XYZ file of C-alpha atoms in Angstrom:
395
model
C 57.497 -58.544 -107.739
C 55.196 -55.756 -106.731
C 52.551 -53.779 -108.540
C 52.459 -50.373 -106.848
C 53.129 -46.650 -107.137
C 56.058 -46.306 -104.777
C 58.934 -48.582 -103.808
C 58.048 -51.127 -101.190
C 60.823 -52.755 -99.123
C 59.866 -55.354 -96.468
C 61.587 -58.505 -95.250
C 60.598 -61.828 -93.906
C 63.070 -64.017 -92.079
C 62.129 -67.631 -91.582
C 64.095 -69.790 -89.192
C 62.903 -73.328 -89.686
C 65.206 -75.805 -88.070
C 64.834 -79.573 -88.309
C 62.563 -82.293 -89.602
C 59.664 -83.418 -87.440
C 59.847 -86.090 -84.740
C 57.802 -87.129 -81.722
C 58.229 -84.928 -78.688
C 56.638 -82.126 -76.778
C 57.672 -78.995 -74.953
C 56.422 -75.564 -74.086
C 56.543 -72.805 -76.664
C 57.083 -69.163 -75.827
C 54.700 -67.762 -78.449
C 51.137 -66.950 -77.529
C 49.145 -65.911 -80.582
C 47.833 -68.593 -82.946
C 47.513 -67.791 -86.620
C 44.152 -67.718 -88.429
C 43.475 -70.211 -91.148
C 44.935 -69.205 -94.516
C 42.566 -67.562 -96.949
C 42.384 -67.573 -100.706
C 45.125 -65.424 -102.311
C 44.050 -62.019 -103.508
C 43.931 -61.274 -107.212
C 47.132 -59.279 -107.782
C 45.801 -57.278 -110.713
C 46.336 -53.587 -110.066
C 43.583 -51.037 -110.595
C 43.806 -47.427 -111.754
C 43.759 -44.842 -109.019
C 41.689 -41.677 -109.133
C 43.338 -38.448 -108.065
C 41.624 -35.115 -107.550
C 38.048 -36.223 -108.225
C 35.636 -33.359 -107.533
C 33.639 -33.541 -104.310
C 29.861 -33.755 -104.516
C 27.076 -32.679 -102.182
C 24.445 -35.073 -100.879
C 22.235 -34.068 -103.796
C 24.895 -35.330 -106.179
C 25.824 -31.895 -107.582
C 29.197 -30.211 -107.434
C 29.481 -27.563 -104.684
C 31.257 -25.181 -107.052
C 31.164 -26.013 -110.737
C 33.567 -23.205 -111.568
C 36.169 -24.534 -109.123
C 35.681 -28.241 -109.793
C 38.868 -30.271 -109.871
C 39.127 -32.418 -113.001
C 39.177 -36.189 -112.622
C 42.546 -37.670 -113.461
C 43.048 -41.420 -113.729
C 46.580 -42.516 -112.929
C 47.662 -46.095 -113.742
C 49.216 -47.864 -110.777
C 50.542 -50.920 -112.578
C 54.089 -50.066 -111.540
C 56.247 -53.169 -111.214
C 59.152 -52.851 -108.774
C 61.974 -55.362 -108.569
C 65.038 -55.449 -106.275
C 68.072 -56.574 -108.296
C 71.372 -58.012 -107.041
C 74.426 -57.753 -109.315
C 77.528 -59.901 -108.667
C 80.872 -60.060 -110.463
C 82.709 -63.246 -111.506
C 84.109 -63.736 -108.011
C 80.705 -63.337 -106.375
C 81.386 -59.843 -105.047
C 78.611 -57.242 -105.118
C 78.809 -54.728 -107.968
C 78.303 -51.094 -106.974
C 78.031 -47.848 -108.888
C 75.617 -48.889 -111.642
C 73.175 -46.356 -113.060
C 69.669 -46.641 -114.478
C 71.005 -46.765 -118.020
C 73.032 -49.892 -117.246
C 69.867 -52.012 -116.874
C 67.434 -53.419 -119.422
C 64.280 -55.166 -118.163
C 62.256 -57.719 -120.127
C 58.693 -58.738 -119.237
C 57.713 -61.997 -120.955
C 60.566 -61.336 -123.377
C 59.420 -57.810 -124.273
C 61.746 -54.854 -123.485
C 60.399 -52.412 -120.886
C 61.114 -48.743 -120.172
C 62.643 -48.413 -116.693
C 61.075 -45.324 -115.109
C 62.064 -45.831 -111.461
C 65.593 -46.425 -110.173
C 66.985 -46.486 -106.667
C 70.418 -47.592 -105.470
C 70.066 -46.602 -101.819
C 68.360 -48.845 -99.285
C 64.966 -47.845 -97.982
C 63.408 -49.073 -94.725
C 63.061 -52.807 -94.207
C 60.159 -54.808 -92.792
C 61.424 -58.174 -91.573
C 59.489 -61.197 -90.372
C 61.605 -63.775 -88.570
C 60.024 -67.225 -88.640
C 61.424 -69.922 -86.359
C 60.524 -73.597 -86.443
C 60.119 -74.798 -82.860
C 59.098 -78.453 -83.072
C 60.832 -81.005 -80.857
C 63.898 -81.807 -83.032
C 64.907 -78.125 -83.140
C 66.084 -78.051 -79.524
C 69.854 -78.138 -80.243
C 69.438 -75.440 -82.906
C 67.445 -72.911 -80.903
C 70.551 -72.233 -78.818
C 72.167 -70.769 -81.939
C 69.115 -68.758 -82.987
C 68.380 -67.244 -79.575
C 71.373 -64.832 -79.486
C 70.820 -63.463 -83.011
C 68.748 -60.399 -82.046
C 71.698 -57.958 -82.152
C 72.855 -59.464 -85.461
C 69.506 -58.722 -87.087
C 69.341 -55.248 -85.546
C 72.894 -54.153 -86.341
C 73.471 -55.804 -89.721
C 70.032 -55.917 -91.315
C 67.415 -53.632 -89.773
C 69.451 -50.538 -89.023
C 67.803 -47.430 -87.601
C 64.623 -47.497 -89.712
C 63.871 -51.203 -90.094
C 61.301 -53.176 -88.109
C 60.989 -56.884 -87.370
C 58.264 -59.323 -86.358
C 58.755 -62.845 -85.010
C 56.678 -65.938 -85.823
C 57.205 -69.470 -84.520
C 55.677 -72.637 -85.895
C 55.425 -76.360 -85.236
C 51.964 -77.954 -85.389
C 50.669 -74.431 -84.683
C 51.590 -70.977 -85.976
C 52.087 -68.173 -83.458
C 52.992 -64.488 -83.668
C 55.527 -63.929 -80.883
C 56.133 -60.296 -81.756
C 54.435 -57.883 -84.122
C 56.484 -55.354 -86.087
C 58.714 -53.259 -83.860
C 61.909 -51.230 -84.104
C 62.727 -51.945 -80.454
C 66.039 -53.845 -80.448
C 65.604 -55.024 -76.849
C 62.167 -56.415 -77.626
C 63.506 -58.401 -80.589
C 66.406 -59.676 -78.506
C 64.027 -60.905 -75.793
C 61.656 -62.501 -78.318
C 64.459 -64.611 -79.774
C 66.053 -65.444 -76.415
C 62.721 -66.823 -75.147
C 62.252 -69.254 -78.037
C 61.286 -72.704 -76.760
C 60.532 -76.125 -78.218
C 56.885 -77.115 -78.676
C 54.806 -79.465 -80.800
C 55.547 -82.098 -83.408
C 54.487 -80.642 -86.752
C 56.201 -78.251 -89.155
C 53.585 -75.975 -90.738
C 56.092 -73.993 -92.770
C 53.652 -72.903 -95.478
C 51.060 -71.721 -92.960
C 53.768 -69.749 -91.133
C 54.843 -68.117 -94.387
C 51.230 -67.260 -95.171
C 50.822 -65.625 -91.753
C 54.041 -63.690 -92.273
C 52.849 -62.444 -95.662
C 49.653 -61.235 -93.990
C 51.719 -59.292 -91.449
C 53.838 -57.716 -94.162
C 50.772 -56.419 -95.972
C 50.089 -54.176 -92.960
C 53.415 -52.379 -93.393
C 53.999 -49.167 -95.381
C 54.105 -49.751 -99.112
C 57.456 -47.964 -99.243
C 59.285 -50.709 -97.306
C 61.334 -53.528 -98.816
C 60.133 -57.054 -98.014
C 62.191 -60.201 -97.473
C 61.984 -63.644 -95.819
C 65.050 -65.388 -94.399
C 64.362 -68.968 -93.391
C 66.518 -71.283 -91.299
C 65.137 -74.709 -92.132
C 65.426 -78.020 -93.834
C 62.568 -76.648 -95.941
C 60.075 -79.422 -95.228
C 56.396 -78.911 -94.426
C 54.054 -81.037 -92.353
C 50.387 -80.312 -91.736
C 49.955 -76.978 -93.533
C 46.675 -76.082 -95.202
C 48.417 -73.572 -97.476
C 49.677 -74.874 -100.824
C 53.112 -73.927 -102.154
C 51.511 -72.418 -105.271
C 49.648 -69.920 -103.073
C 52.892 -68.934 -101.328
C 54.643 -68.325 -104.660
C 51.766 -66.296 -106.056
C 51.382 -64.124 -102.976
C 55.109 -63.593 -102.381
C 55.818 -62.600 -105.986
C 52.769 -60.332 -106.069
C 53.664 -58.633 -102.758
C 57.342 -58.301 -103.673
C 58.662 -60.453 -100.826
C 62.120 -61.962 -101.285
C 62.565 -65.299 -99.507
C 66.034 -66.250 -98.256
C 66.863 -69.543 -96.567
C 69.523 -70.844 -94.190
C 69.135 -74.564 -93.650
C 70.786 -77.946 -93.576
C 70.364 -81.407 -95.014
C 67.851 -83.373 -92.919
C 70.006 -86.482 -93.456
C 73.013 -85.034 -91.643
C 73.681 -84.404 -87.972
C 73.998 -80.717 -87.218
C 77.209 -80.915 -85.239
C 78.954 -83.737 -87.110
C 81.688 -83.159 -89.677
C 82.461 -79.584 -88.569
C 85.100 -79.222 -91.277
C 82.703 -80.153 -94.060
C 82.533 -77.539 -96.794
C 79.223 -75.723 -96.752
C 76.985 -76.333 -99.702
C 75.392 -73.388 -101.449
C 72.203 -74.255 -103.270
C 71.985 -73.753 -107.000
C 69.277 -71.237 -106.183
C 71.955 -68.782 -105.018
C 72.725 -68.566 -108.729
C 69.264 -67.233 -109.465
C 70.171 -65.151 -112.441
C 67.723 -63.307 -114.602
C 68.668 -63.060 -118.248
C 67.180 -61.139 -121.172
C 65.870 -62.620 -124.380
C 65.003 -60.792 -127.583
C 61.326 -59.960 -127.910
C 59.293 -62.933 -129.063
C 62.082 -65.485 -128.573
C 61.204 -68.465 -126.335
C 63.510 -69.058 -123.343
C 65.356 -72.113 -124.644
C 68.926 -72.975 -123.552
C 70.274 -72.425 -127.065
C 68.665 -68.995 -127.240
C 70.300 -67.956 -123.985
C 73.903 -69.050 -124.540
C 75.240 -65.637 -125.545
C 73.358 -63.515 -123.012
C 75.251 -61.946 -120.106
C 74.887 -63.750 -116.802
C 74.204 -67.325 -115.754
C 70.851 -69.126 -116.040
C 68.428 -69.835 -113.240
C 69.100 -73.485 -112.476
C 66.580 -75.925 -111.077
C 63.581 -73.590 -111.177
C 60.416 -75.586 -111.960
C 58.150 -74.115 -114.630
C 54.558 -73.057 -114.054
C 51.552 -74.492 -115.803
C 49.038 -72.238 -117.536
C 46.926 -72.448 -114.383
C 49.792 -70.969 -112.375
C 50.694 -74.174 -110.560
C 54.241 -75.343 -109.988
C 55.116 -78.361 -112.103
C 56.794 -80.870 -109.795
C 60.519 -81.139 -110.449
C 63.218 -83.445 -109.106
C 65.671 -80.559 -109.397
C 64.195 -78.756 -106.387
C 63.813 -80.945 -103.301
C 63.288 -78.169 -100.758
C 60.400 -75.726 -100.382
C 62.621 -72.858 -99.273
C 64.889 -73.449 -102.246
C 61.815 -73.304 -104.466
C 60.558 -70.066 -102.903
C 64.006 -68.464 -103.100
C 64.127 -69.322 -106.778
C 60.862 -67.595 -107.581
C 61.347 -64.525 -105.367
C 64.989 -63.642 -106.047
C 66.367 -64.877 -102.739
C 69.139 -67.324 -101.863
C 69.021 -70.671 -100.072
C 72.084 -72.051 -98.234
C 71.470 -75.676 -97.338
C 73.896 -75.884 -94.399
C 75.011 -73.737 -91.489
C 77.066 -74.471 -88.382
C 78.248 -72.436 -85.415
C 79.687 -69.035 -86.460
C 78.881 -69.770 -90.112
C 75.269 -68.870 -89.344
C 76.180 -65.310 -88.422
C 78.553 -65.062 -91.384
C 75.823 -66.086 -93.822
C 73.373 -63.660 -92.228
C 75.963 -60.935 -92.684
C 76.344 -61.857 -96.367
C 72.581 -61.757 -96.865
C 72.329 -58.405 -95.096
C 75.097 -56.984 -97.296
C 73.280 -58.171 -100.410
C 69.934 -56.720 -99.361
C 71.547 -53.388 -98.489
C 73.317 -53.303 -101.866
C 70.388 -54.097 -104.149
C 69.233 -51.838 -106.942
C 65.483 -51.300 -107.276
C 64.034 -50.934 -110.763
C 60.475 -49.931 -111.635
C 58.485 -49.928 -114.853
C 54.895 -49.904 -116.101
C 54.541 -53.124 -118.146
C 53.351 -52.980 -121.738
C 52.420 -56.669 -121.612
C 49.338 -56.609 -119.370
C 47.170 -58.010 -122.136
C 48.916 -61.271 -121.243
C 47.284 -62.838 -118.180
C 48.924 -65.233 -115.765
C 52.579 -65.472 -114.779
C 54.907 -62.827 -116.239
C 58.522 -63.943 -116.498
C 61.058 -61.219 -115.651
C 64.612 -61.004 -116.964
C 67.251 -58.312 -116.504
C 70.295 -57.444 -118.593
C 73.177 -55.414 -117.174
C 75.664 -53.613 -119.387
C 78.660 -55.378 -117.835
C 80.363 -58.536 -119.033
C 80.719 -61.475 -116.675
C 78.178 -60.351 -114.087
C 75.423 -62.367 -112.468
C 72.044 -60.711 -112.019
C 69.552 -62.021 -109.472
C 65.958 -60.861 -109.209
C 62.555 -62.480 -108.763
C 61.422 -64.832 -111.493
C 58.246 -62.892 -112.215
C 54.784 -61.957 -111.024
C 51.151 -62.915 -111.543
C 48.707 -60.631 -113.311
C 45.038 -61.518 -113.692
C 44.220 -65.013 -114.850
C 43.369 -67.885 -112.534
C 44.736 -68.161 -109.024
C 46.996 -71.071 -108.058
């Protein structure tokens, strides 16, 4: 969820590979990340356009030609939306009038609509602690896949690796050869798994990109964290505020990567992240939602009034949690060619998203704003981010 004037696409791809274990190696990355800072307050401020210039004395240079001061609200909320049919195929050809957005249960007027993909800003995060050795061989050749299927001609990618340190291997670049080399030179190093700190560093990188880009994170990981100073609440707040979708490709830490090759791949319940509308003023109870188009978001922990995630047994994986709040998808297993196939599916989804924008009429309500979307089609599934933070206390 973003609060801004113009659409903002950017993407973050996290490749986090196995649980931690003793071992050491030499990593390719060079730049260590700074310590995470306190999340910024996401509340948007009005912008001032055309304010008259003044001389050093404080008077207008030409009172007769003075430009009037116009205050323009910039509380524009933008949300990428994925629409799927009953068979899980992407739904194309929808128009602005087919969507209804609800903010904390209150209907909103959609003023911005875009069905064509804008430029992407992608951060690829790779876990490089000792147990990831067998997996890096499958990640290293993925540069052309990212370039051809996801980034296209206008997209840019950065690369971050993490273990017990966080390093920026490559800043944002559109150079396909540079990305290919960055991934091919990945190497094992360290024992930790500072996933949250790596995500925080990636979010900092994304904030340097043009506000017109779309933002996403794709993570290959078991979703565990070890040694981070950044709390999961801070990741959720910052990602939803900055409009970063987090996608995950991982595996169960209790299974061997190359065993049971014929085993059916499991798709997390978070790939059913579906946003549903409720009548204004009606609480989001299961009984109130039974007749609404789409399927419910399953396994998404609620937030306390302070904006903290309430611990839930339904979500056992950090990446699954982040995907749930940001409108992404988490696949818990990948093997061999399936990795490229799932990347291709994710790229197709991102390239087929609709982007809706509105100025909320609920900003008197501080804290987390729950977002739901209704589409004028029966039997569809609608996936978008769970909401955004506005004012109130930080996580």
